[in-house]
mmCIF file of C-alpha atoms and ligand atoms in Angstrom:
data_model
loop_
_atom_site.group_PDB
_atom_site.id
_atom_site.type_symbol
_atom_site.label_atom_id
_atom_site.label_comp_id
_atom_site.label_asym_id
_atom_site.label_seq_id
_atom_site.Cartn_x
_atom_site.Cartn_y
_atom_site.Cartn_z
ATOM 1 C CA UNK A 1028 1.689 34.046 63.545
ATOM 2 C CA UNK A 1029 -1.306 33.321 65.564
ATOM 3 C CA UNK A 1030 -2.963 30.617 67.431
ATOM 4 C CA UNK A 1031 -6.392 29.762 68.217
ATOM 5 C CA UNK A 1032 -6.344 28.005 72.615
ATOM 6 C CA UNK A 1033 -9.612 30.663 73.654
ATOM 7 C CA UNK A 1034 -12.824 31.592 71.665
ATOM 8 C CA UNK A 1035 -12.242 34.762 72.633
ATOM 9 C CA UNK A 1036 -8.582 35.508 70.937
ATOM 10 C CA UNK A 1037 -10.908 35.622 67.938
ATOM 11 C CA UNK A 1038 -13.431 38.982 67.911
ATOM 12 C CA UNK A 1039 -16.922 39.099 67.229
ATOM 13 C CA UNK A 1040 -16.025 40.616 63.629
ATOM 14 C CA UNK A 1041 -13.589 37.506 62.914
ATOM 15 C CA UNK A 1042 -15.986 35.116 63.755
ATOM 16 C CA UNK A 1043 -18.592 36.779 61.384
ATOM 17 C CA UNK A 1044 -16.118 35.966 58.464
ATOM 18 C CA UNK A 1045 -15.285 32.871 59.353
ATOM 19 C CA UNK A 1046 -18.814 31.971 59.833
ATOM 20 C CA UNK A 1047 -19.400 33.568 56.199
ATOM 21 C CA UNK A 1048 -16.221 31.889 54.329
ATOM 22 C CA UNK A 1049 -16.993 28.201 56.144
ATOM 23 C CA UNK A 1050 -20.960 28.974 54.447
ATOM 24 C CA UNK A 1051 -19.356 30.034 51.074
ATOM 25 C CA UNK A 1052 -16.783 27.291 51.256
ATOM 26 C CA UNK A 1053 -19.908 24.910 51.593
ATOM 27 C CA UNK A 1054 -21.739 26.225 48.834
ATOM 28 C CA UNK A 1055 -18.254 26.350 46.396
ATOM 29 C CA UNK A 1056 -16.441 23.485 47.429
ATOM 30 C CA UNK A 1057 -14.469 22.969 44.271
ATOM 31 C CA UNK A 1058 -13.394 26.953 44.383
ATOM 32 C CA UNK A 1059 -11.266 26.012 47.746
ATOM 33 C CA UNK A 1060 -9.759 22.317 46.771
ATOM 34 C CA UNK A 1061 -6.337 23.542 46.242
ATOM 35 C CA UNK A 1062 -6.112 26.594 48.623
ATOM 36 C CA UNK A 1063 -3.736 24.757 50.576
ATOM 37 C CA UNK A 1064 -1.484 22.797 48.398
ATOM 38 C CA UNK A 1065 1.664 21.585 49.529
ATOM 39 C CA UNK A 1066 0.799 22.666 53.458
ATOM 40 C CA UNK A 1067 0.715 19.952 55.812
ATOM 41 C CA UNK A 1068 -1.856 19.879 59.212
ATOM 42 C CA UNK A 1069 -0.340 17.456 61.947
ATOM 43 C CA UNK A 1070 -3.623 16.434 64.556
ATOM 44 C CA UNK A 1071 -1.830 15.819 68.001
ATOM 45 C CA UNK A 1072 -4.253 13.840 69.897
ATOM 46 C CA UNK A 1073 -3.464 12.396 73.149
ATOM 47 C CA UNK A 1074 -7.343 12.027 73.826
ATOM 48 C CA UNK A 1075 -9.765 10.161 72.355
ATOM 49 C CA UNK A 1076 -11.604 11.783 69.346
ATOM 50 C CA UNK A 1077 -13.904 11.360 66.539
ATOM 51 C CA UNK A 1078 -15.144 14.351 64.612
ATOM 52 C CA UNK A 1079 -12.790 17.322 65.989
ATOM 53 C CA UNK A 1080 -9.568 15.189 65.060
ATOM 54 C CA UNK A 1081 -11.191 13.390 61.683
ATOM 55 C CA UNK A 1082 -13.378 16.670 60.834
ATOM 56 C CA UNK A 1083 -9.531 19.189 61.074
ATOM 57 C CA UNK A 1084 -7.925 16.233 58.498
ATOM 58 C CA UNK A 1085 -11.230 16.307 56.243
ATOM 59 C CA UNK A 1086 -11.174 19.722 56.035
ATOM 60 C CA UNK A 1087 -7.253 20.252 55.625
ATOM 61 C CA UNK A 1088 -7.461 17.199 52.968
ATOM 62 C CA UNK A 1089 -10.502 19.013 51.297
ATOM 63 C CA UNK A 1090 -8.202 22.306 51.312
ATOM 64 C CA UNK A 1091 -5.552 19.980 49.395
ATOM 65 C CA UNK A 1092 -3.241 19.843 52.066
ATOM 66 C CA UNK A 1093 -1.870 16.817 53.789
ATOM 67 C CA UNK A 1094 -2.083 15.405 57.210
ATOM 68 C CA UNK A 1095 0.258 13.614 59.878
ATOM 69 C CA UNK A 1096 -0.108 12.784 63.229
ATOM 70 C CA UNK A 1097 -1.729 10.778 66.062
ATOM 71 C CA UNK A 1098 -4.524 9.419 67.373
ATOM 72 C CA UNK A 1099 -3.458 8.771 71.118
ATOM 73 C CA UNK A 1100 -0.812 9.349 73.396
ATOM 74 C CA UNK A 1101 0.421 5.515 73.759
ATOM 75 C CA UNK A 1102 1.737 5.647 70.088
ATOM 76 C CA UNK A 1103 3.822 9.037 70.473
ATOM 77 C CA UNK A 1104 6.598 9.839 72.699
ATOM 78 C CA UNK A 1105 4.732 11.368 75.540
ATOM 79 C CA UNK A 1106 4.588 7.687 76.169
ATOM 80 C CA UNK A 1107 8.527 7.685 76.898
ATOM 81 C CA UNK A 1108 7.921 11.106 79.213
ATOM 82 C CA UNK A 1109 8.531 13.277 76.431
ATOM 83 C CA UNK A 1110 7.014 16.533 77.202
ATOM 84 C CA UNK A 1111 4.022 18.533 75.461
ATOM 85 C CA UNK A 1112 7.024 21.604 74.822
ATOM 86 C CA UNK A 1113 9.537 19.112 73.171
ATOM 87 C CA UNK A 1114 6.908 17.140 71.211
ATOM 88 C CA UNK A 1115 5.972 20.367 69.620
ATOM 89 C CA UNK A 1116 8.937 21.805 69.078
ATOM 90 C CA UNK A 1117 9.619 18.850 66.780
ATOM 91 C CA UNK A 1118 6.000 18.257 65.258
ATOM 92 C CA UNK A 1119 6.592 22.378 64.011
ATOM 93 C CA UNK A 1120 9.653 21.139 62.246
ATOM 94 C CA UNK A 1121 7.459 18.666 60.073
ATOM 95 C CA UNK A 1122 4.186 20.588 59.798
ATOM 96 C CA UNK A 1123 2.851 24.069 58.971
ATOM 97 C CA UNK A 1124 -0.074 24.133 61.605
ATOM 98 C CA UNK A 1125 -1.605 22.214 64.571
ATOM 99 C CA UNK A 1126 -4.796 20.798 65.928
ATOM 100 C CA UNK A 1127 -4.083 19.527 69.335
ATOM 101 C CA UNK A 1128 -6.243 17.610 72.062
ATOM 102 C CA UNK A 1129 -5.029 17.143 75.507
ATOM 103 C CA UNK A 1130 -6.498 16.040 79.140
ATOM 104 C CA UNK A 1131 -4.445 18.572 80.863
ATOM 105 C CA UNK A 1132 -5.674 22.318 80.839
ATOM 106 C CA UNK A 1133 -3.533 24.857 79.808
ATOM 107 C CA UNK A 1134 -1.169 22.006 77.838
ATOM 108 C CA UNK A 1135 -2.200 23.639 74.314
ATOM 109 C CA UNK A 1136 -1.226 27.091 75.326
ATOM 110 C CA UNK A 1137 2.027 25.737 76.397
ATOM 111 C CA UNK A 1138 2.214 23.892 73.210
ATOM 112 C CA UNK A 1139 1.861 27.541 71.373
ATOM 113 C CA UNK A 1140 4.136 29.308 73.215
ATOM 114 C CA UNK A 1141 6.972 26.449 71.901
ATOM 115 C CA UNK A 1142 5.472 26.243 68.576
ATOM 116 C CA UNK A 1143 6.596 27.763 65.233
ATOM 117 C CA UNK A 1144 3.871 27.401 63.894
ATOM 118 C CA UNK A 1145 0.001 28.020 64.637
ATOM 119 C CA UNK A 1146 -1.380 25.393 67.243
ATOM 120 C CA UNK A 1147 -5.581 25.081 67.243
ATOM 121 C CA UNK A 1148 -6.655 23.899 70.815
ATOM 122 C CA UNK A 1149 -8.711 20.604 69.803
ATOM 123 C CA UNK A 1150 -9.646 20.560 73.433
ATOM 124 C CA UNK A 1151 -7.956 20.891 76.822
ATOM 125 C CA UNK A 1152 -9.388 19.082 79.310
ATOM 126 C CA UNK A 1153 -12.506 20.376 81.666
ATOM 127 C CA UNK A 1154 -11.386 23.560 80.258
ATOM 128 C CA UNK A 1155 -11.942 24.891 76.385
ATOM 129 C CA UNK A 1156 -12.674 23.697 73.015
ATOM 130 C CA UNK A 1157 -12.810 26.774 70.771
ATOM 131 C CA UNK A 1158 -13.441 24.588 67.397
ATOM 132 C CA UNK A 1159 -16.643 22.913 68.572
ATOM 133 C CA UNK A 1160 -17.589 26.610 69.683
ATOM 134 C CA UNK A 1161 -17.060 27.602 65.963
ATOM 135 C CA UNK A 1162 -18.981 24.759 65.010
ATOM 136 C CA UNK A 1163 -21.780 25.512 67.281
ATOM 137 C CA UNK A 1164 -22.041 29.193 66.264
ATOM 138 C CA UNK A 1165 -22.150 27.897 62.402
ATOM 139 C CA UNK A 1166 -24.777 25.974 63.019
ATOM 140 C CA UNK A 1167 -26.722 28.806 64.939
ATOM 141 C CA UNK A 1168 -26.319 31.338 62.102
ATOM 142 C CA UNK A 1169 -27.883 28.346 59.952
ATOM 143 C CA UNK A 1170 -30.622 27.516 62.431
ATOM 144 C CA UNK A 1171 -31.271 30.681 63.578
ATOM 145 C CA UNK A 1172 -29.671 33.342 61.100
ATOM 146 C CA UNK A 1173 -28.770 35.566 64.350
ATOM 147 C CA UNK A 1174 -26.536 35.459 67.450
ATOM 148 C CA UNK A 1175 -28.139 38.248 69.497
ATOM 149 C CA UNK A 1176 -31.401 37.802 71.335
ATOM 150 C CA UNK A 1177 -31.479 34.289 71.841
ATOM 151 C CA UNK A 1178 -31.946 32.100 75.391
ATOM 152 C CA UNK A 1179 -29.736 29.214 75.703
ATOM 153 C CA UNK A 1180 -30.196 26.034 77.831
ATOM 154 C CA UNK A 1181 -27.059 24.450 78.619
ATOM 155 C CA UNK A 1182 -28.290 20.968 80.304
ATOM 156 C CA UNK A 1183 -26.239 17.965 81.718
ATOM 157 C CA UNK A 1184 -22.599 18.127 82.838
ATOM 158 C CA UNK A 1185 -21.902 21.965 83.284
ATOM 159 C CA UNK A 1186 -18.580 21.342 85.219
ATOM 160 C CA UNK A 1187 -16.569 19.464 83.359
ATOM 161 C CA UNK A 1188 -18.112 20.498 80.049
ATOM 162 C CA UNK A 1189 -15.288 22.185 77.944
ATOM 163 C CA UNK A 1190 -18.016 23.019 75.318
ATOM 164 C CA UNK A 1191 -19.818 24.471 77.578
ATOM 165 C CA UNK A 1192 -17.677 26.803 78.997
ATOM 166 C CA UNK A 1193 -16.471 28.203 75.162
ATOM 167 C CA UNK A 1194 -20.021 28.354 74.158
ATOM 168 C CA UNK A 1195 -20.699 30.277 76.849
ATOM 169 C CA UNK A 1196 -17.838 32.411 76.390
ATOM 170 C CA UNK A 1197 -18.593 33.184 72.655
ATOM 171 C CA UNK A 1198 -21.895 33.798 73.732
ATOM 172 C CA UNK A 1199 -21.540 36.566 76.429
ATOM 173 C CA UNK A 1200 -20.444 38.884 73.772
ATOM 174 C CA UNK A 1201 -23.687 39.341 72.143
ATOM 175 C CA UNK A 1202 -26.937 41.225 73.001
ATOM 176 C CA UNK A 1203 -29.725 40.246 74.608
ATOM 177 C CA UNK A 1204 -28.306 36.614 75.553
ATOM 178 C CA UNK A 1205 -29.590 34.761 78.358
ATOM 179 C CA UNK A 1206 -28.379 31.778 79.562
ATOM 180 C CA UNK A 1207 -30.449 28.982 81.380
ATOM 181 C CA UNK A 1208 -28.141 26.189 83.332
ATOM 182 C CA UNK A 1209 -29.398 23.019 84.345
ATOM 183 C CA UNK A 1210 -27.699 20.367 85.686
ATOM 184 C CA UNK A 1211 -27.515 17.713 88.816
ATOM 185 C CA UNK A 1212 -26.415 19.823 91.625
ATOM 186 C CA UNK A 1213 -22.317 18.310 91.273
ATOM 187 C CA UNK A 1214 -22.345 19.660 88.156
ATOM 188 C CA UNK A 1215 -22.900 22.884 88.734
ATOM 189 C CA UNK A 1216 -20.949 25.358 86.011
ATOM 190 C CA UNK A 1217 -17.767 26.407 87.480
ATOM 191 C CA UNK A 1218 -17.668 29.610 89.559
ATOM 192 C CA UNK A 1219 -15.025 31.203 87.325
ATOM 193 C CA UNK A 1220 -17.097 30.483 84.325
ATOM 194 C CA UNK A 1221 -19.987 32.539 86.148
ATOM 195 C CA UNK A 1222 -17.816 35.365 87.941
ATOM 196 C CA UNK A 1223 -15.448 35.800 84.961
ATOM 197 C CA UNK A 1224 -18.020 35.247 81.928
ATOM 198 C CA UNK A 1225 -21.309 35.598 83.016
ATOM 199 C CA UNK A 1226 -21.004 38.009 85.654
ATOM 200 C CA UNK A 1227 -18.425 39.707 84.367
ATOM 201 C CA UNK A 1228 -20.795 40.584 81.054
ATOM 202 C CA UNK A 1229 -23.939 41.519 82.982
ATOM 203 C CA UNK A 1230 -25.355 38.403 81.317
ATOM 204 C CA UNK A 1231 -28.772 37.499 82.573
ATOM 205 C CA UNK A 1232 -28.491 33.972 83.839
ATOM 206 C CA UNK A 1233 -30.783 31.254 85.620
ATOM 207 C CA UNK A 1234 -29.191 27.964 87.119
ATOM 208 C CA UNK A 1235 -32.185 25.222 87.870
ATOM 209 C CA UNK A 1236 -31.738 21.322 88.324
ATOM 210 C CA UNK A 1237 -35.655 21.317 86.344
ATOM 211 C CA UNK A 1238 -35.274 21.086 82.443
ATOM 212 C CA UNK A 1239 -39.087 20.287 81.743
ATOM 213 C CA UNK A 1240 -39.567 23.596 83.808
ATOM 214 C CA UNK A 1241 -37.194 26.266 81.779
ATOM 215 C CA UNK A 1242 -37.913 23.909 78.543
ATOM 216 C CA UNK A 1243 -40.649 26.367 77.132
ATOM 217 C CA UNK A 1244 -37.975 29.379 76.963
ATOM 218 C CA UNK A 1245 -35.282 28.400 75.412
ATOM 219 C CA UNK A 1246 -34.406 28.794 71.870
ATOM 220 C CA UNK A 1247 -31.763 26.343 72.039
ATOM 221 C CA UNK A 1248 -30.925 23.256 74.255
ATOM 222 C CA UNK A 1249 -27.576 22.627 74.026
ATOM 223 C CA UNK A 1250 -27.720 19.071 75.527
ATOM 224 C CA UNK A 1251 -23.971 17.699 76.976
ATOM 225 C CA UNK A 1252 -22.933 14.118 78.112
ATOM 226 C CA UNK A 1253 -21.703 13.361 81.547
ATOM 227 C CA UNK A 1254 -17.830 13.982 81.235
ATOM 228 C CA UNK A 1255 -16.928 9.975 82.733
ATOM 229 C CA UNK A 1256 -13.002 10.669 82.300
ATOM 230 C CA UNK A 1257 -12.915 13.516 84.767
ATOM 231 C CA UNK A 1258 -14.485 11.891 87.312
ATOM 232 C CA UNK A 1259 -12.494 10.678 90.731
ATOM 233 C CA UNK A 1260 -14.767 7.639 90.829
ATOM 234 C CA UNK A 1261 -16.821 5.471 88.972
ATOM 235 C CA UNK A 1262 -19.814 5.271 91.557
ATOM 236 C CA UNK A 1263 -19.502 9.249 91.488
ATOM 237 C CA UNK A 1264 -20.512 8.747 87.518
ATOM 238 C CA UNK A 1265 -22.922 6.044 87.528
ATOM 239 C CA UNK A 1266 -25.214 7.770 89.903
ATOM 240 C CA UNK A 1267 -25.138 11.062 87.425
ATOM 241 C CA UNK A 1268 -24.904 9.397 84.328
ATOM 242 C CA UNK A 1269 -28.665 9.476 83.423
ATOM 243 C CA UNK A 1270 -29.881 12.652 85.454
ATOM 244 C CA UNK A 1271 -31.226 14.027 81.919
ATOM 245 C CA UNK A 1272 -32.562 12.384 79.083
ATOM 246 C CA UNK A 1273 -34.538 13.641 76.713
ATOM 247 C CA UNK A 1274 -37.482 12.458 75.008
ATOM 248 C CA UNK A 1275 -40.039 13.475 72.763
ATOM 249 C CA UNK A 1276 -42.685 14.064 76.233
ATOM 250 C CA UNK A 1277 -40.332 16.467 77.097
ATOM 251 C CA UNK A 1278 -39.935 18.565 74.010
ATOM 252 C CA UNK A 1279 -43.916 18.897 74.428
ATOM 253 C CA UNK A 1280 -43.855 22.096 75.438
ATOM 254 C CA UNK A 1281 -40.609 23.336 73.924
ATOM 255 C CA UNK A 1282 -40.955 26.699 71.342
ATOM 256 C CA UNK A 1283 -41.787 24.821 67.690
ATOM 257 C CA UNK A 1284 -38.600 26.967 66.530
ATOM 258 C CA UNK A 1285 -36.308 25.361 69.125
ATOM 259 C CA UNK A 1286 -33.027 24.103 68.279
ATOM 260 C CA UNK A 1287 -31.196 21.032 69.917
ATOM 261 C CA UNK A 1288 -27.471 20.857 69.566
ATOM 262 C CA UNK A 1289 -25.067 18.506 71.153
ATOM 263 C CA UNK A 1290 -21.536 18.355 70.483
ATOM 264 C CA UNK A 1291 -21.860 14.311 70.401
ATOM 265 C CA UNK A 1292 -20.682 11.854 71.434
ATOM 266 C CA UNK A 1293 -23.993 10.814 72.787
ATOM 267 C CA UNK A 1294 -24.493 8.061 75.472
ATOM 268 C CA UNK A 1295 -28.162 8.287 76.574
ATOM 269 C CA UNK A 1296 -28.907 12.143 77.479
ATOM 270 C CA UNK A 1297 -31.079 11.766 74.073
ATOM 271 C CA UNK A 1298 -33.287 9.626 73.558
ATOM 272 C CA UNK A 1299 -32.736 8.324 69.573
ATOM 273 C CA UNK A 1300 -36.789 8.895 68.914
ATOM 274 C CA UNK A 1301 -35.530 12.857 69.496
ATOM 275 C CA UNK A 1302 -33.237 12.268 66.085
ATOM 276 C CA UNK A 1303 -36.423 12.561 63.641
ATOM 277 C CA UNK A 1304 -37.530 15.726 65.205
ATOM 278 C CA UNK A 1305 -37.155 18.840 63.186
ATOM 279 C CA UNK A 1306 -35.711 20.544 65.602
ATOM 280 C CA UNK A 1307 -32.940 18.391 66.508
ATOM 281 C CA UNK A 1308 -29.721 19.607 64.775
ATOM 282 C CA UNK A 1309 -26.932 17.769 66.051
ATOM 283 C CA UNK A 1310 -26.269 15.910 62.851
ATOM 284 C CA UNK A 1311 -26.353 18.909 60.581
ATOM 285 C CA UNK A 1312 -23.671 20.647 63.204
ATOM 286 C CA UNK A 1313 -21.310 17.654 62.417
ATOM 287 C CA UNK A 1314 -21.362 18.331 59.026
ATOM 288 C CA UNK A 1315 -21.050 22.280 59.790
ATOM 289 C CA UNK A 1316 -17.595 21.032 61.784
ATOM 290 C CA UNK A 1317 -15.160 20.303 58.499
ATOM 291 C CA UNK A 1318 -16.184 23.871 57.465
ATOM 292 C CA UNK A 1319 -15.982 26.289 59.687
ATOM 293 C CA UNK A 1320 -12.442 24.257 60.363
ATOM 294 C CA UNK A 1321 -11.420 24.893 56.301
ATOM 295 C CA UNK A 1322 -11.733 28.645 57.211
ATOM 296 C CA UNK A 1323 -10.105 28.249 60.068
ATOM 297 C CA UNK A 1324 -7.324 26.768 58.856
ATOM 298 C CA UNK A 1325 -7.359 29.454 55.907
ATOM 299 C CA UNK A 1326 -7.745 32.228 58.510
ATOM 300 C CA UNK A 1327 -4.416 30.849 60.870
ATOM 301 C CA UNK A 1328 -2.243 30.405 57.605
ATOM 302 C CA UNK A 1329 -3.553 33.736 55.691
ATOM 303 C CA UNK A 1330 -4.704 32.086 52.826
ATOM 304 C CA UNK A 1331 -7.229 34.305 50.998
HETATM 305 C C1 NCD B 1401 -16.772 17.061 72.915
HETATM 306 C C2 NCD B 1401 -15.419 17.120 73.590
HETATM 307 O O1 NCD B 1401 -14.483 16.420 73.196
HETATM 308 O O2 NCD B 1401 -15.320 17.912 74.507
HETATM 309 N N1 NCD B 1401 -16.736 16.323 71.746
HETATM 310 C C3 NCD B 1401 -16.406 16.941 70.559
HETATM 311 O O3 NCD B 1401 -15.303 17.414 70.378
HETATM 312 N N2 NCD B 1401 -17.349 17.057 69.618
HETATM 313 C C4 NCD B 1401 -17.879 16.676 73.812
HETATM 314 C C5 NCD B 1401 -17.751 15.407 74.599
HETATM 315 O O4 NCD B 1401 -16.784 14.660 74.476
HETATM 316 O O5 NCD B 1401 -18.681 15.147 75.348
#
């Protein structure tokens, strides 16, 4: 039985397969509605959540399973100081897999080691959030039809950016990446991320607080909201919460083949006159989300 908590559990070869079953699952919808009859998904959230918790029931629902669960932590038993070990211990007696979100680090890998059955780290924190990676790399095959060779912008909240830190992770393993960080100087990428990941790799990297500047290299921009839950204080957040936008005037000198992603929510890093530009993907990566997670769930309960 496996479990899915870090991007890289999964190797380069896997993720080629699940990249090509979530693209033949998209084009042959009807060929996968009943691959998981009678299985049931259960979508532990005790964080907030829009597409990773509605896009793992869409996808289990389109597999013709069924779904349980909750939405937030108030409404479940960690309320009454339950812990994450005994909640899952019980939630594997009434499901066959897992998607779980939590603010605490680490708290899904606990969750797997109590589990009987797989648990999918929905996001942990500052930490991971392998699923959005998947997403992400989906959506690059489809934008970009390679993985190798490509120089990726990460801009805006670097530190406490758990898509950030899988992205780059999933990343590092391919040829000729380079990596271009910008962000407000407190938001720095964490120094494990760079000794463990980047340096770790030999992957070329460039850190700059100057979007506009790097703009003209990048292949993609992976754009990232300012993380307001993990801050200490509010003043702290409101003083960083608009150190990017982007507009169209600064996508004036971007490559005509560029790709914008974002793993949304947005708040204001981009500027809604971006959304018409051809080169802003980060509505056809939502949609990519509820299929890369059908093979994913396929993959974790070896369903051919
Ligand atoms: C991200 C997350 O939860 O980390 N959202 C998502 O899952 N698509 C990004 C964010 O909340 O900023």
């Amino acid at each position: 039985m496996r479990s899915l908590i870090d991007i890289l559990e999964l190797s380069t070869a896997e993720i080629d397969e699940l990249v090509d079953t979530a693209t033949h699952i998209l084009e042959n919808p009807a060929a996968y509605a009943h691959k998981c009859d009678g299985k049931i998904l259960a979508t532990l959230f005790f964080e907030p959540s829009t597409r990773t918790r509605l896009s793992f029931e869409s996808a289990m629902l389109s597999l013709g399973g069924q779904v349980l669960g909750f939405s937030e932590a108030s409404s479940s038993s960690a309320a009454k100081g339950e812990s994450v070990a005994d909640t899952i211990r019980t939630v594997s007696c009434y499901s066959d897999i897992i998607a779980m979100r939590h603010p605490k680090e680490g708290a899904p890998l606990v969750a797997a080691s109590h589990s009987m059955v797989p648990v999918i780290n929905g996001g942990d924190g500052g930490h991971n959030h392998p699923t959005q990676t998947l997403t992400d790399l989906l959506t690059i095959r489809h934008e970009k039809g390679r993985f190798d060779h490509l120089t990726v912008g990460f801009c805006g909240d670097l530190k406490f950016g758990r898509t950030v830190h899988s992205l780059i992770s999933a990343m590092s393993r391919y040829e000729g990446t380079r990596i271009v960080l910008v962000s407000p100087e407190e938001l720095k990428l964490p120094s494990y991320v760079k000794k463990e990941v980047l340096q770790k790799n030999g992957i070329e990297y460039v850190q700059t607080t100057d979007l506009e500047a790097v703009m003209p290299e990048l292949d993609i921009l992976y754009m990232t909201r300012v993380q307001r839950e993990r801050f200490f204080n509010e003043e702290d957040y409101l003083r960083l919460k608009d150190s990017y936008i982007l507009t169209p005037e600064k996508l004036v000198h971007a490559k005509g083949d560029l790709s914008i992603l974002h793993p949304l929510p947005r708040v204001n890093e981009i500027s809604t006159a971006v959304d018409s530009d051809p080169r802003a993907c980060y509505f056809r990566q939502v949609r990519y989300g509820r299929y890369i997670r059908m093979a994913l769930i396929m993959k974790l309960l070896e369903i051919e």
